[in-house]
Short mmCIF file of C-alpha atoms (C1' of nucleotides) in Angstrom, two decimals:
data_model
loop_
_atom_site.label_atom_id
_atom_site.label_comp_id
_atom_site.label_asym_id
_atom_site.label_seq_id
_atom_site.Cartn_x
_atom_site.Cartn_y
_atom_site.Cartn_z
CA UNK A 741 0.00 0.00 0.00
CA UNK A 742 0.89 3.40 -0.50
CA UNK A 743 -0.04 6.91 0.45
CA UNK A 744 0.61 10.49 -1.77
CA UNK A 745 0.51 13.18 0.29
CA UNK A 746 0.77 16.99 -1.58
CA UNK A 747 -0.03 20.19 -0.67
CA UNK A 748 -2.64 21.81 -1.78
CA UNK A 749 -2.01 24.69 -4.28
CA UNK A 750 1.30 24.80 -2.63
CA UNK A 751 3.33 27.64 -3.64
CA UNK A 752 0.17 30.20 -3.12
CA UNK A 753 -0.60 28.26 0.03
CA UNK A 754 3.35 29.16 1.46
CA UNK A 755 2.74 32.58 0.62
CA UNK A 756 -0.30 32.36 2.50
CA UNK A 757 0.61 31.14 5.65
CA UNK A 758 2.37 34.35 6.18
CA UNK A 759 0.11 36.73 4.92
CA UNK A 760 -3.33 36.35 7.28
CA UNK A 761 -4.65 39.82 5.74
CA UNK A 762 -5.07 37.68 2.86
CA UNK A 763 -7.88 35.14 3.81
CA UNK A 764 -10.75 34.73 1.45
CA UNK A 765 -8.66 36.69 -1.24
CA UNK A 766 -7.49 35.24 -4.15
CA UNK A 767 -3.88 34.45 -4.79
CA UNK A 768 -1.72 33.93 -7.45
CA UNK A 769 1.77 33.11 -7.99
CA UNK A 770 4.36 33.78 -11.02
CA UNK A 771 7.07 31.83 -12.82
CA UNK A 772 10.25 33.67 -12.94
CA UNK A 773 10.66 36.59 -14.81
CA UNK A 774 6.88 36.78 -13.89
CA UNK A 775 6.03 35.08 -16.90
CA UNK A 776 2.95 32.72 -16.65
CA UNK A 777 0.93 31.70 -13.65
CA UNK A 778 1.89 28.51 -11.69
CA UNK A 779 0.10 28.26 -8.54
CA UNK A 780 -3.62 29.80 -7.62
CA UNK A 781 -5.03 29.38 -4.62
CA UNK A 782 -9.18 27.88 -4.19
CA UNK A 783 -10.49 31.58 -4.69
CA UNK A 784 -8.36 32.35 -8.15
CA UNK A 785 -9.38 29.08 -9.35
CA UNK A 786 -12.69 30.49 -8.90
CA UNK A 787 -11.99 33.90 -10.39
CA UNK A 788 -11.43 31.88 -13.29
CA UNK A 789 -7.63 32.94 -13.99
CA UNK A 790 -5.91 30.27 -15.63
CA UNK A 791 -3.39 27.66 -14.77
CA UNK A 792 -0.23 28.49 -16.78
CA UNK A 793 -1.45 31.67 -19.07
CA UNK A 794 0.89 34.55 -19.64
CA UNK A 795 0.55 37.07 -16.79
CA UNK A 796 0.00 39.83 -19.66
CA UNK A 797 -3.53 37.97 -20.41
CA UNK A 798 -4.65 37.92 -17.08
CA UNK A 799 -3.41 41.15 -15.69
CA UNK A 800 -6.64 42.60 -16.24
CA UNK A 801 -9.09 39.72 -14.92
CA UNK A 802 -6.58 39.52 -11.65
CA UNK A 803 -6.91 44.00 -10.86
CA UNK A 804 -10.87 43.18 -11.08
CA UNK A 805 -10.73 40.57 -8.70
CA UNK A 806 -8.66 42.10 -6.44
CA UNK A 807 -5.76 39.26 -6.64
CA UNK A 808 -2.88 39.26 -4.58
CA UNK A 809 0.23 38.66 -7.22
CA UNK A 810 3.46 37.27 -6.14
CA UNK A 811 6.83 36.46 -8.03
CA UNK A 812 8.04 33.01 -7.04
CA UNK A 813 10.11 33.03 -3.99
CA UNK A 814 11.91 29.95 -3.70
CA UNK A 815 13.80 30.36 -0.99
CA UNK A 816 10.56 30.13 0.89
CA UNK A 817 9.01 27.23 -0.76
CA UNK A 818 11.91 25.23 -0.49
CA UNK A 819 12.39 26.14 3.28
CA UNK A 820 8.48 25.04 3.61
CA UNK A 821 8.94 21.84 1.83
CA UNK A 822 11.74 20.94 3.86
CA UNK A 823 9.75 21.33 7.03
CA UNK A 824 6.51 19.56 5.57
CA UNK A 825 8.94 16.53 4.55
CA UNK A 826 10.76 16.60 7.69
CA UNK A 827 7.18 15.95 9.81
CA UNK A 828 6.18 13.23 7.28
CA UNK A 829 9.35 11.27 8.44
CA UNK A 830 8.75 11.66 12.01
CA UNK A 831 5.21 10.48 12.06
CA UNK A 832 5.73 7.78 8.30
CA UNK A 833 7.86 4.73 8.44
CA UNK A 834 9.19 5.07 5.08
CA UNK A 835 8.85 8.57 2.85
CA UNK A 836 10.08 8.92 -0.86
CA UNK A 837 10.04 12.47 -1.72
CA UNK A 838 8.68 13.33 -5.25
CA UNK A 839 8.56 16.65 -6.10
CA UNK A 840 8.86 19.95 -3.61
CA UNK A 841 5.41 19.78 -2.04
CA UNK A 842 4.80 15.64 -2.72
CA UNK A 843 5.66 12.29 -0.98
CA UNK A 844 5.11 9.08 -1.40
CA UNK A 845 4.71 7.08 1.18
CA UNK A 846 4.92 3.72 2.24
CA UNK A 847 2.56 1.55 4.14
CA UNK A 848 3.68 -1.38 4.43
CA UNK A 849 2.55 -2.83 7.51
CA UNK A 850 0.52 0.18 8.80
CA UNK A 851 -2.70 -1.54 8.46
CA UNK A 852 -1.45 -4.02 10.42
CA UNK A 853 -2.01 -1.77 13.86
CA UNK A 854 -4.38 1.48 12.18
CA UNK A 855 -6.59 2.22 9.90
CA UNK A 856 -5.19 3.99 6.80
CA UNK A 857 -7.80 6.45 6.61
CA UNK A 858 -7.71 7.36 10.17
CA UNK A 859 -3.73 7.60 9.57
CA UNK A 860 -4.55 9.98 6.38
CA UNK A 861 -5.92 12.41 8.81
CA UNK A 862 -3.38 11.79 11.43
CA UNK A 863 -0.61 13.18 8.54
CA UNK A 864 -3.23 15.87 7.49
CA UNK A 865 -3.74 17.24 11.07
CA UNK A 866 -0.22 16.84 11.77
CA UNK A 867 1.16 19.35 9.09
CA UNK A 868 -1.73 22.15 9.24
CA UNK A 869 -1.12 22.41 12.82
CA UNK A 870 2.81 22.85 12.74
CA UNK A 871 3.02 24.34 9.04
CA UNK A 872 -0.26 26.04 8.00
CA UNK A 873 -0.04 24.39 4.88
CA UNK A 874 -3.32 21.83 4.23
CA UNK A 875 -2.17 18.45 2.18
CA UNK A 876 -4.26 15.88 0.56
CA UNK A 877 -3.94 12.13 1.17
CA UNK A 878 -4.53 9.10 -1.37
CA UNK A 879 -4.20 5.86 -0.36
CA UNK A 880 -4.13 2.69 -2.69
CA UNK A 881 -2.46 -0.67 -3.36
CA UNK A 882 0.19 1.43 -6.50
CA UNK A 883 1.60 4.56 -6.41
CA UNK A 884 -0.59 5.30 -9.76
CA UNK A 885 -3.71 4.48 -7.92
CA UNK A 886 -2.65 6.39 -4.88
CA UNK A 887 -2.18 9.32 -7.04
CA UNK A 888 -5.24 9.03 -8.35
CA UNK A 889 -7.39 9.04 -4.97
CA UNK A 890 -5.41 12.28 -3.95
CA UNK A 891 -6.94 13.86 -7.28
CA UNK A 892 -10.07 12.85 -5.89
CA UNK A 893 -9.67 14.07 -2.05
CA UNK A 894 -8.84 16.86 -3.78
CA UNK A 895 -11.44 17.39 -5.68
CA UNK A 896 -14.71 16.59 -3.47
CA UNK A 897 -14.49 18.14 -0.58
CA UNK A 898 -16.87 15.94 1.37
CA UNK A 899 -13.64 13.68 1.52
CA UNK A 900 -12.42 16.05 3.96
CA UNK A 901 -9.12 15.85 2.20
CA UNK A 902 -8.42 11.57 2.26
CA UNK A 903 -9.30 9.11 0.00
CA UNK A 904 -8.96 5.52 0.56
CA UNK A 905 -8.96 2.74 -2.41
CA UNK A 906 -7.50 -0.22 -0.28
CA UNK A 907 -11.48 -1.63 -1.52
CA UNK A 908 -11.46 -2.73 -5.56
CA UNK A 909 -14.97 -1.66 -5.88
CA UNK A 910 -13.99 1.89 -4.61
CA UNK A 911 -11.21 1.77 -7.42
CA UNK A 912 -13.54 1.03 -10.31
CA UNK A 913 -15.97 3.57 -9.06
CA UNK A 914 -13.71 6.25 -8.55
CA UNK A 915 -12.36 5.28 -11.97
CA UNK A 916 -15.63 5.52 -13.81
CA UNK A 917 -15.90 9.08 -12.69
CA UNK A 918 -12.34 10.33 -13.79
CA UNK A 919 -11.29 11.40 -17.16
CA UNK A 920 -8.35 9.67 -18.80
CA UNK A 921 -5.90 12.73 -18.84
CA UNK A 922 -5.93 13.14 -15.44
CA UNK A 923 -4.17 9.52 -14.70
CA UNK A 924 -0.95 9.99 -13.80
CA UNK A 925 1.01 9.75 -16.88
CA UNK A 926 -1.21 10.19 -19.35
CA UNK A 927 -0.79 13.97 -21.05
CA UNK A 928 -2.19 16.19 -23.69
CA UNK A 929 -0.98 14.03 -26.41
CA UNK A 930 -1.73 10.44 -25.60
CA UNK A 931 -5.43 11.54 -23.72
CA UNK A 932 -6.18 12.30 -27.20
CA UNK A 933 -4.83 9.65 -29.04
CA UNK A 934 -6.77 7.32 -26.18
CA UNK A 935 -10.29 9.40 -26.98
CA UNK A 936 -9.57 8.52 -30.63
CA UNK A 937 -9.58 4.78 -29.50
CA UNK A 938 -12.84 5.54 -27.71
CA UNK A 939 -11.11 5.42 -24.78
CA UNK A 940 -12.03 8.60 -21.80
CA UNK A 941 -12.76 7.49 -18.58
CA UNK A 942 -9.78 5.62 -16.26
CA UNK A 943 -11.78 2.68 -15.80
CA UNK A 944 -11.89 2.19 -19.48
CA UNK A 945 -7.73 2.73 -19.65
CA UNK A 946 -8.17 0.20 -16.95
CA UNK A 947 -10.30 -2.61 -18.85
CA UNK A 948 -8.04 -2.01 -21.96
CA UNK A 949 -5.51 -4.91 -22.94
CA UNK A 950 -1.63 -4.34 -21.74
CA UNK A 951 -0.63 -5.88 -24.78
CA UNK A 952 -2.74 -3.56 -27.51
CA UNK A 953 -1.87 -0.11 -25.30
CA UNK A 954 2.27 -1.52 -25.77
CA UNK A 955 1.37 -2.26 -29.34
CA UNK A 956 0.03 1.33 -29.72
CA UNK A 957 2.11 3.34 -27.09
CA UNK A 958 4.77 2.16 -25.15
CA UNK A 959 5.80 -0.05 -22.09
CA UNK A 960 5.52 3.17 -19.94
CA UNK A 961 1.68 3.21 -20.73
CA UNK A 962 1.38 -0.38 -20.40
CA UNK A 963 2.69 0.29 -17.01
CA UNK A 964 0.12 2.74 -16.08
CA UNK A 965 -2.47 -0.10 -17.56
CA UNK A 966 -1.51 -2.68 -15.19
CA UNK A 967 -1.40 0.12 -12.11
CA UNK A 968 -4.37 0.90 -12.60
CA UNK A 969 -5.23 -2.39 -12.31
CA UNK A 970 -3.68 -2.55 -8.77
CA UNK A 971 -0.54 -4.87 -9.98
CA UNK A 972 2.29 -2.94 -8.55
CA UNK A 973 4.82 -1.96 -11.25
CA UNK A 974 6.47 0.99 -9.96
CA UNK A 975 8.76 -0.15 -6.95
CA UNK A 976 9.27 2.27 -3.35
CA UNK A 977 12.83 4.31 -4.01
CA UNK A 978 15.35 3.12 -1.38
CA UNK A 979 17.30 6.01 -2.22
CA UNK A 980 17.29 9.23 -4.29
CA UNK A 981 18.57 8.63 -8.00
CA UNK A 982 21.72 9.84 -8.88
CA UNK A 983 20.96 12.64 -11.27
CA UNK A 984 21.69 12.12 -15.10
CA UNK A 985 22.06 15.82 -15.90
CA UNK A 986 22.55 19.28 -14.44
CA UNK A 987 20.80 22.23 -16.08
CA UNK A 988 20.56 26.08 -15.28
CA UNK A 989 18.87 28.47 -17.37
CA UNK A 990 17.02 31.80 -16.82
CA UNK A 991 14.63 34.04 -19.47
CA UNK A 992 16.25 37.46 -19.16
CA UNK A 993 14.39 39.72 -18.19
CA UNK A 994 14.54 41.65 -20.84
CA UNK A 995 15.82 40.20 -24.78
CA UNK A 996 19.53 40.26 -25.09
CA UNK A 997 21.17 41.24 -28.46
CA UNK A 998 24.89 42.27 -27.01
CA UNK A 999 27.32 39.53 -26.99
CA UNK A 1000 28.85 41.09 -23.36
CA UNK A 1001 25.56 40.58 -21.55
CA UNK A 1002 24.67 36.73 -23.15
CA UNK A 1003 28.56 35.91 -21.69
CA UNK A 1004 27.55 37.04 -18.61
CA UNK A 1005 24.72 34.96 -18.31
CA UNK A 1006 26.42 32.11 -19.29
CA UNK A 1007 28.76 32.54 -17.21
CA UNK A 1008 26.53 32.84 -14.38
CA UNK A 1009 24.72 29.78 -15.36
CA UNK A 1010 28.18 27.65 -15.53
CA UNK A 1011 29.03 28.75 -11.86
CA UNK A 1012 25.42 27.92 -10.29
CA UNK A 1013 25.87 24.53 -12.57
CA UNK A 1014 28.78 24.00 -11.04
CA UNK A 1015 27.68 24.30 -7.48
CA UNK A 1016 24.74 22.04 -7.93
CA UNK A 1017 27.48 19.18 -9.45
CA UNK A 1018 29.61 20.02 -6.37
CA UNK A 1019 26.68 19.32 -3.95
CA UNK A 1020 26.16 15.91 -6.00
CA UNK A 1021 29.50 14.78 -5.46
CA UNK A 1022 30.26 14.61 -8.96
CA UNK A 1023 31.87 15.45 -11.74
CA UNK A 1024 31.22 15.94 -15.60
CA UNK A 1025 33.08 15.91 -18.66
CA UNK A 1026 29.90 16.64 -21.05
CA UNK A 1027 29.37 20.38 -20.59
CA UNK A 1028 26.72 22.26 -23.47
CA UNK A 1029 25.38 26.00 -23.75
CA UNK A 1030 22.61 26.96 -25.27
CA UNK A 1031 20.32 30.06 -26.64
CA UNK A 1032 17.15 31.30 -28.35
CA UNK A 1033 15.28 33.52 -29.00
CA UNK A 1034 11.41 33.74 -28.43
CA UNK A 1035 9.56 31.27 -30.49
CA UNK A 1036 6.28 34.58 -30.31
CA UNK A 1037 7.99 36.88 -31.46
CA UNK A 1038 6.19 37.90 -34.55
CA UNK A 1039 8.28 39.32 -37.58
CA UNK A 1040 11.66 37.81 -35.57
CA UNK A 1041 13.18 34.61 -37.44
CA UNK A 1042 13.66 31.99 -34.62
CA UNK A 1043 16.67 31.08 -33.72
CA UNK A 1044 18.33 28.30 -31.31
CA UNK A 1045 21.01 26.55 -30.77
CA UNK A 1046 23.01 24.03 -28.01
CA UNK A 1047 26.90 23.37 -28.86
CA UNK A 1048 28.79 20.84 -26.26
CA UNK A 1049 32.30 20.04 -25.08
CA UNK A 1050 33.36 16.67 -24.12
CA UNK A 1051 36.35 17.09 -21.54
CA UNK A 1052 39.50 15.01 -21.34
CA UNK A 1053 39.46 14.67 -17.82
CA UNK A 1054 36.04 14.58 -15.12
CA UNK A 1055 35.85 18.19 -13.27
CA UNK A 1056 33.73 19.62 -10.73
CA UNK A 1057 36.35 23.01 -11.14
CA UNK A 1058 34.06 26.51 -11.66
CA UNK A 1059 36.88 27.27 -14.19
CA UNK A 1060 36.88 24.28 -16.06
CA UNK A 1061 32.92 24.33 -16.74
CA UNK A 1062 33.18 28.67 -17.36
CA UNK A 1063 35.81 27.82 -20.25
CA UNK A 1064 34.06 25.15 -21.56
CA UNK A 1065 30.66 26.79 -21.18
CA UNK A 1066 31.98 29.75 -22.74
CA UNK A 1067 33.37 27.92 -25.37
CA UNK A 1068 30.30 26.52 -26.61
CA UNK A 1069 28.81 30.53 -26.76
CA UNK A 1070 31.55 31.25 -29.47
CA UNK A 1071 30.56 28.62 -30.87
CA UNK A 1072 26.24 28.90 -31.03
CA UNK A 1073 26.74 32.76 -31.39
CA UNK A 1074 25.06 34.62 -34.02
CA UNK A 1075 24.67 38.38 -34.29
CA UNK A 1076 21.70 40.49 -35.25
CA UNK A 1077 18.98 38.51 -32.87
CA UNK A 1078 17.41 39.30 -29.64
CA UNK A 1079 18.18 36.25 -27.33
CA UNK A 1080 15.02 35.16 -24.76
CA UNK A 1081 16.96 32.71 -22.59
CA UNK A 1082 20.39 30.75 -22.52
CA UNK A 1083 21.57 28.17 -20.18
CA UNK A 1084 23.87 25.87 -19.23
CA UNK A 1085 24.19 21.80 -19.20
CA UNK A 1086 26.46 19.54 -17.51
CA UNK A 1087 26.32 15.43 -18.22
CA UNK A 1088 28.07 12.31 -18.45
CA UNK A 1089 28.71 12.18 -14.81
CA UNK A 1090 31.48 10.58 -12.89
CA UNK A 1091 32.13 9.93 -9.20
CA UNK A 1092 35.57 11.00 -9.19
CA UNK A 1093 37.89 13.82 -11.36
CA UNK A 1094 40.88 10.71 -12.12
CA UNK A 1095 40.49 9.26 -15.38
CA UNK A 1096 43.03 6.99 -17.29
CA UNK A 1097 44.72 9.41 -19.15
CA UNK A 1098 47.03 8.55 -22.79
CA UNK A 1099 50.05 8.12 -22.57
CA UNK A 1100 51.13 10.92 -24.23
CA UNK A 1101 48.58 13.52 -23.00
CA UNK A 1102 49.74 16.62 -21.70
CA UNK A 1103 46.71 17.36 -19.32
CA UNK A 1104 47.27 17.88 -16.11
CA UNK A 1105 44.45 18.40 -13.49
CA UNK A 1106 44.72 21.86 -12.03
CA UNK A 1107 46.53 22.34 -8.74
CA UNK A 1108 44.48 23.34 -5.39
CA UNK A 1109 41.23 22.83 -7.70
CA UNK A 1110 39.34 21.05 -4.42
CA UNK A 1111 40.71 23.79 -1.87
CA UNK A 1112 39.47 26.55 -4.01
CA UNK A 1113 36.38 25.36 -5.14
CA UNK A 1114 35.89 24.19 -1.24
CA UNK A 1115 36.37 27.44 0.15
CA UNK A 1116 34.30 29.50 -2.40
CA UNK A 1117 31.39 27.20 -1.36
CA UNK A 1118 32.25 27.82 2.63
CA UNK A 1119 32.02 31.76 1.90
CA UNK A 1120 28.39 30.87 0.21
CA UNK A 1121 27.23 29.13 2.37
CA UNK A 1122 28.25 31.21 5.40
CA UNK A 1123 26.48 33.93 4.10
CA UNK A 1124 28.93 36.12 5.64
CA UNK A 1125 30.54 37.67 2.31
CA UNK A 1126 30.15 37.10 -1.41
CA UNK A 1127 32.87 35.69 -4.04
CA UNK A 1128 32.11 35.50 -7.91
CA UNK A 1129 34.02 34.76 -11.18
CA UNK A 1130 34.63 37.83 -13.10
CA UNK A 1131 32.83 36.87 -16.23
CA UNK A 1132 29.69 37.12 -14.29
CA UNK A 1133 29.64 40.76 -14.63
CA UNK A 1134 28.65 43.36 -11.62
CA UNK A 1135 25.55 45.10 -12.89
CA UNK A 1136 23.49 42.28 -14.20
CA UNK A 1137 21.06 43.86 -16.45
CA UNK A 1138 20.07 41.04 -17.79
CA UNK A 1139 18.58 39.12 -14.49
CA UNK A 1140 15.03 38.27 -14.57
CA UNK A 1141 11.99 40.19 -13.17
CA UNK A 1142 10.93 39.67 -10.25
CA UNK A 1143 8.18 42.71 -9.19
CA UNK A 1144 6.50 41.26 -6.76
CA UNK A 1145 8.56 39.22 -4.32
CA UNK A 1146 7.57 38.35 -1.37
CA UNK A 1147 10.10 38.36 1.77
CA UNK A 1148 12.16 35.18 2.89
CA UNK A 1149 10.54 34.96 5.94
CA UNK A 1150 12.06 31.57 7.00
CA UNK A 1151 15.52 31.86 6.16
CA UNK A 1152 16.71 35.53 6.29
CA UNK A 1153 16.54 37.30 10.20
CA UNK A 1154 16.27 40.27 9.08
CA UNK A 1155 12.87 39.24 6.66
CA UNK A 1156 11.56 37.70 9.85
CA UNK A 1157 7.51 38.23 10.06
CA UNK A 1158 6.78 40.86 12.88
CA UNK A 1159 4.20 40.37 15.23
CA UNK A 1160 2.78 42.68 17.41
CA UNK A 1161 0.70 42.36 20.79
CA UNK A 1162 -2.15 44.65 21.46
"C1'" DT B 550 6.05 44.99 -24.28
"C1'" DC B 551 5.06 40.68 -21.70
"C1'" DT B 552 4.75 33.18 -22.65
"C1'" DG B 553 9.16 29.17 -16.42
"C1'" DG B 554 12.70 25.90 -15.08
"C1'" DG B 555 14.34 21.41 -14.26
"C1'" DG B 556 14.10 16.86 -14.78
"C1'" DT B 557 13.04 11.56 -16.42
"C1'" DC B 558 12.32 7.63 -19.55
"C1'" DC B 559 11.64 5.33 -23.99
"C1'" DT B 560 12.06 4.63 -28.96
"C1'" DA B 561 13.61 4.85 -33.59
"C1'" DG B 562 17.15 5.19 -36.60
"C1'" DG B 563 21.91 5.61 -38.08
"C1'" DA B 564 26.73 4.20 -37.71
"C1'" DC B 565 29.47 0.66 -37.08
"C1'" DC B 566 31.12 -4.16 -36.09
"C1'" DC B 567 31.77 -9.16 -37.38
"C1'" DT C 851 22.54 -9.92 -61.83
"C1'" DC C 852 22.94 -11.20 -57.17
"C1'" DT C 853 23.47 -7.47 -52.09
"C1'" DG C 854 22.77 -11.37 -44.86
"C1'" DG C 855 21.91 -11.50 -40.18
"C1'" DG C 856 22.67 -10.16 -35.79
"C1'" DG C 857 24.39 -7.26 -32.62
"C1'" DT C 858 25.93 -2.72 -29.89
"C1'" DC C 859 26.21 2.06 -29.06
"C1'" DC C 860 24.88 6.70 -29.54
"C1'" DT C 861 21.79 10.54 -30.40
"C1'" DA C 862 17.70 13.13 -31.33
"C1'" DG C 863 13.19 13.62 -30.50
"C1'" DG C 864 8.91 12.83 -28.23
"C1'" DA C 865 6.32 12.02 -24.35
"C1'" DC C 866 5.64 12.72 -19.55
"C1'" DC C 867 6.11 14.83 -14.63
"C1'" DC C 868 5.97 18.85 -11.11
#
DNA sequence: TCTGGGGTCCTAGGACCC
DNA sequence: TCTGGGGTCCTAGGACCC
């Protein structure tokens, strides 16, 4: 058995718990560079703005409802979901971690000494009283059927938040009143495909034949077929997977046509890159930039491109991955277009910077590179003073937008919330 | 004017080998 | 004129997730 617990709406509900003033209002939250809308709380949902539209088409619909409007702040959202995950492991035997706000979470042997839909609300109760934040809990025998009874605790509120489908009548039920695209891994594309088939509701994805759905799709559908079914094919994580790839990339905040600002960027990109490889313990030798311009931009001829460097030898150095990163601009640069984003990717990962080397090669690994790269990271993470590479650039101009930012209540002192006694 | 960022997995097809 | 069979490895692209 297993449980999904999420937050509901949770990057508008973390701005929430702060802001009291706000109850009853609706509130929305921003990608970066306050692009499109990624969170809404119950009342925007209501208002009718949309999940995902441009922030330019829904200015106008948000000032008539009176909608609070925040940039993303994920300082805060981070700190949140690392105090909402830290409770689920005091109070779960075992948790797998998902995404920022979800968990799976195993039950093996829970049943054995409570009910799991008394222990639903046990988790609930548990986080709204020490975080604020509200979560829904699905229970069922697969991870794609657990997901699916959070949609619905979600969605009918008479569930008071959990939904148990331990029961295989309760399954097919539920199933007959869900549409196909909102099974877990089913999207746009294939929903479609499956309505074409004559194919809409989950329980009919469920009565379909694993074999035809592999002949037409893929194992990874068949998969989600045989879930469904409650026949377990996606196994509890022990531990985190390694990661495969490392990528940073930003929309500027406003288009980029000067070759000076586009290195900076990149340059930026290749030292946060490098930092997140650092915390992995690893190190890369595939190491790829890339650019483009907007794909709206009417009367503008696209244009993209990603050019790569395979190293000699592994690094984890800042320098290394700048160079190569750098590199790979001269190399994708054109003139004459006004850039929308860039970024950075690091791959082909290795758990150590020694690699046999030719005999005749005349590489040698940089001296100090582990002290340096050490103590840049000590300075960051002290907060006490900041360090950067040159080729980041001082002023910045072309860092994203981010209007209406909320403070970092949980992890700066001096952004603590105030409260005052009357 | 203004459209996010960061990942995963699978498959098909080409290059190459014997 | 006739033009195999079986395999591996790599990459690009498509689909999905939050």
């Amino acid at each position: 058995m297993f449980a999904l617990a999420d937050v509901n709406s949770f990057y508008a509900s973390c701005e929430a718990a702060f802001r009291p003033d706000l109850k009853g209002r609706p509130i929305v939250v921003l990608s970066n560079n306050d692009g499109c809308v990624i969170a809404r709380n119950k009342e925007a949902k209501v208002a009718g703005i949309q999940m995902g539209a441009p922030f330019f088409k829904v200015r106008q619909a948000c000032e008539q409802h009176k909608v609070a409007i925040f940039s993303s702040n994920y300082a805060l959202y981070g700190d949140m979901s690392y105090r909402v995950m830290t409770l689920l492991e005091e109070i779960c035997p075992k948790v797998e971690i998902y995404s920022i706000d979800e968990a799976f979470i195993d039950l093996q042997g829970v049943s054995n000494c409570k009910n799991l839909e008394t222990f639903g609300h046990e988790i609930r109760d548990k986080i709204d009283k020490c975080t604020g934040l509200k979560m829904g809990v699905g229970i069922g025998p697969t991870k794609t059927l657990a997901k699916l009874a959070n949609h619905a605790a979600k969605k009918w509120s008479k569930t008071e938040g959990v939904v148990d489908l331990s029961l295989l009548a309760r399954q097919r039920k539920l199933m007959a009143l869900i549409e196909v695209g909102e099974v877990w891994g089913v999207g746009r594309r294939i929903s479609k495909r499956l309505n074409a088939m004559g194919i809409n509701t989950a329980l009919q994805l469920a009565d379909a034949s694993p074999a035809l759905i592999r002949k037409h799709f893929s194992v990874v559908l068949e998969r989600t077929v045989r879930e469904l079914r409650g026949e377990p094919c996606l196994e509890p994580e022990e531990l985190a997977p390694t990661k495969q790839q490392i990528i940073c990339s930003r929309s500027f905040g406003d288009r980029v046509s000067q070759y000076s600002l586009m290195r900076e960027a990149i340059c930026s990109h290749a030292v946060r890159a490098a930092e997140k490889l650092r915390k992995e313990n690893r190190y890369c030798r595939h190491i790829s930039a890339f650019a483009k311009t907007s794909p709206f931009a009417d009367g503008e001829d696209y244009y993209g491109n990603c050019c790569s460097i395979q190293l000699q030898i592994p690094t984890q150095d800042t320098r290394d991955i700048i160079a190569a990163a750098t590199k790979c601009l001269d190399d994708l640069w054109k003139e004459g277009h006004r850039f929308q984003k860039c970024g950075v990717m690091l791959g082909d990962f290795y758990s150590q910077g020694v690699a046999q080397l030719g005999l005749f090669d005349e590489i040698k690994p940089r001296a100090n590179s582990e002290q340096l790269m050490a103590a840049i990271d000590l300075i960051h993470k002290d907060g006490k003073g900041r360090v950067w590479f040159a080729g980041q650039g001082v002023e910045r101009s072309w860092e994203m937008k981010r209007e209406m930012l909320s403070p970092a209540y949980t992890t700066r002192v001096n952004e603590i919330m105030k409260v005052r006694m009357i």
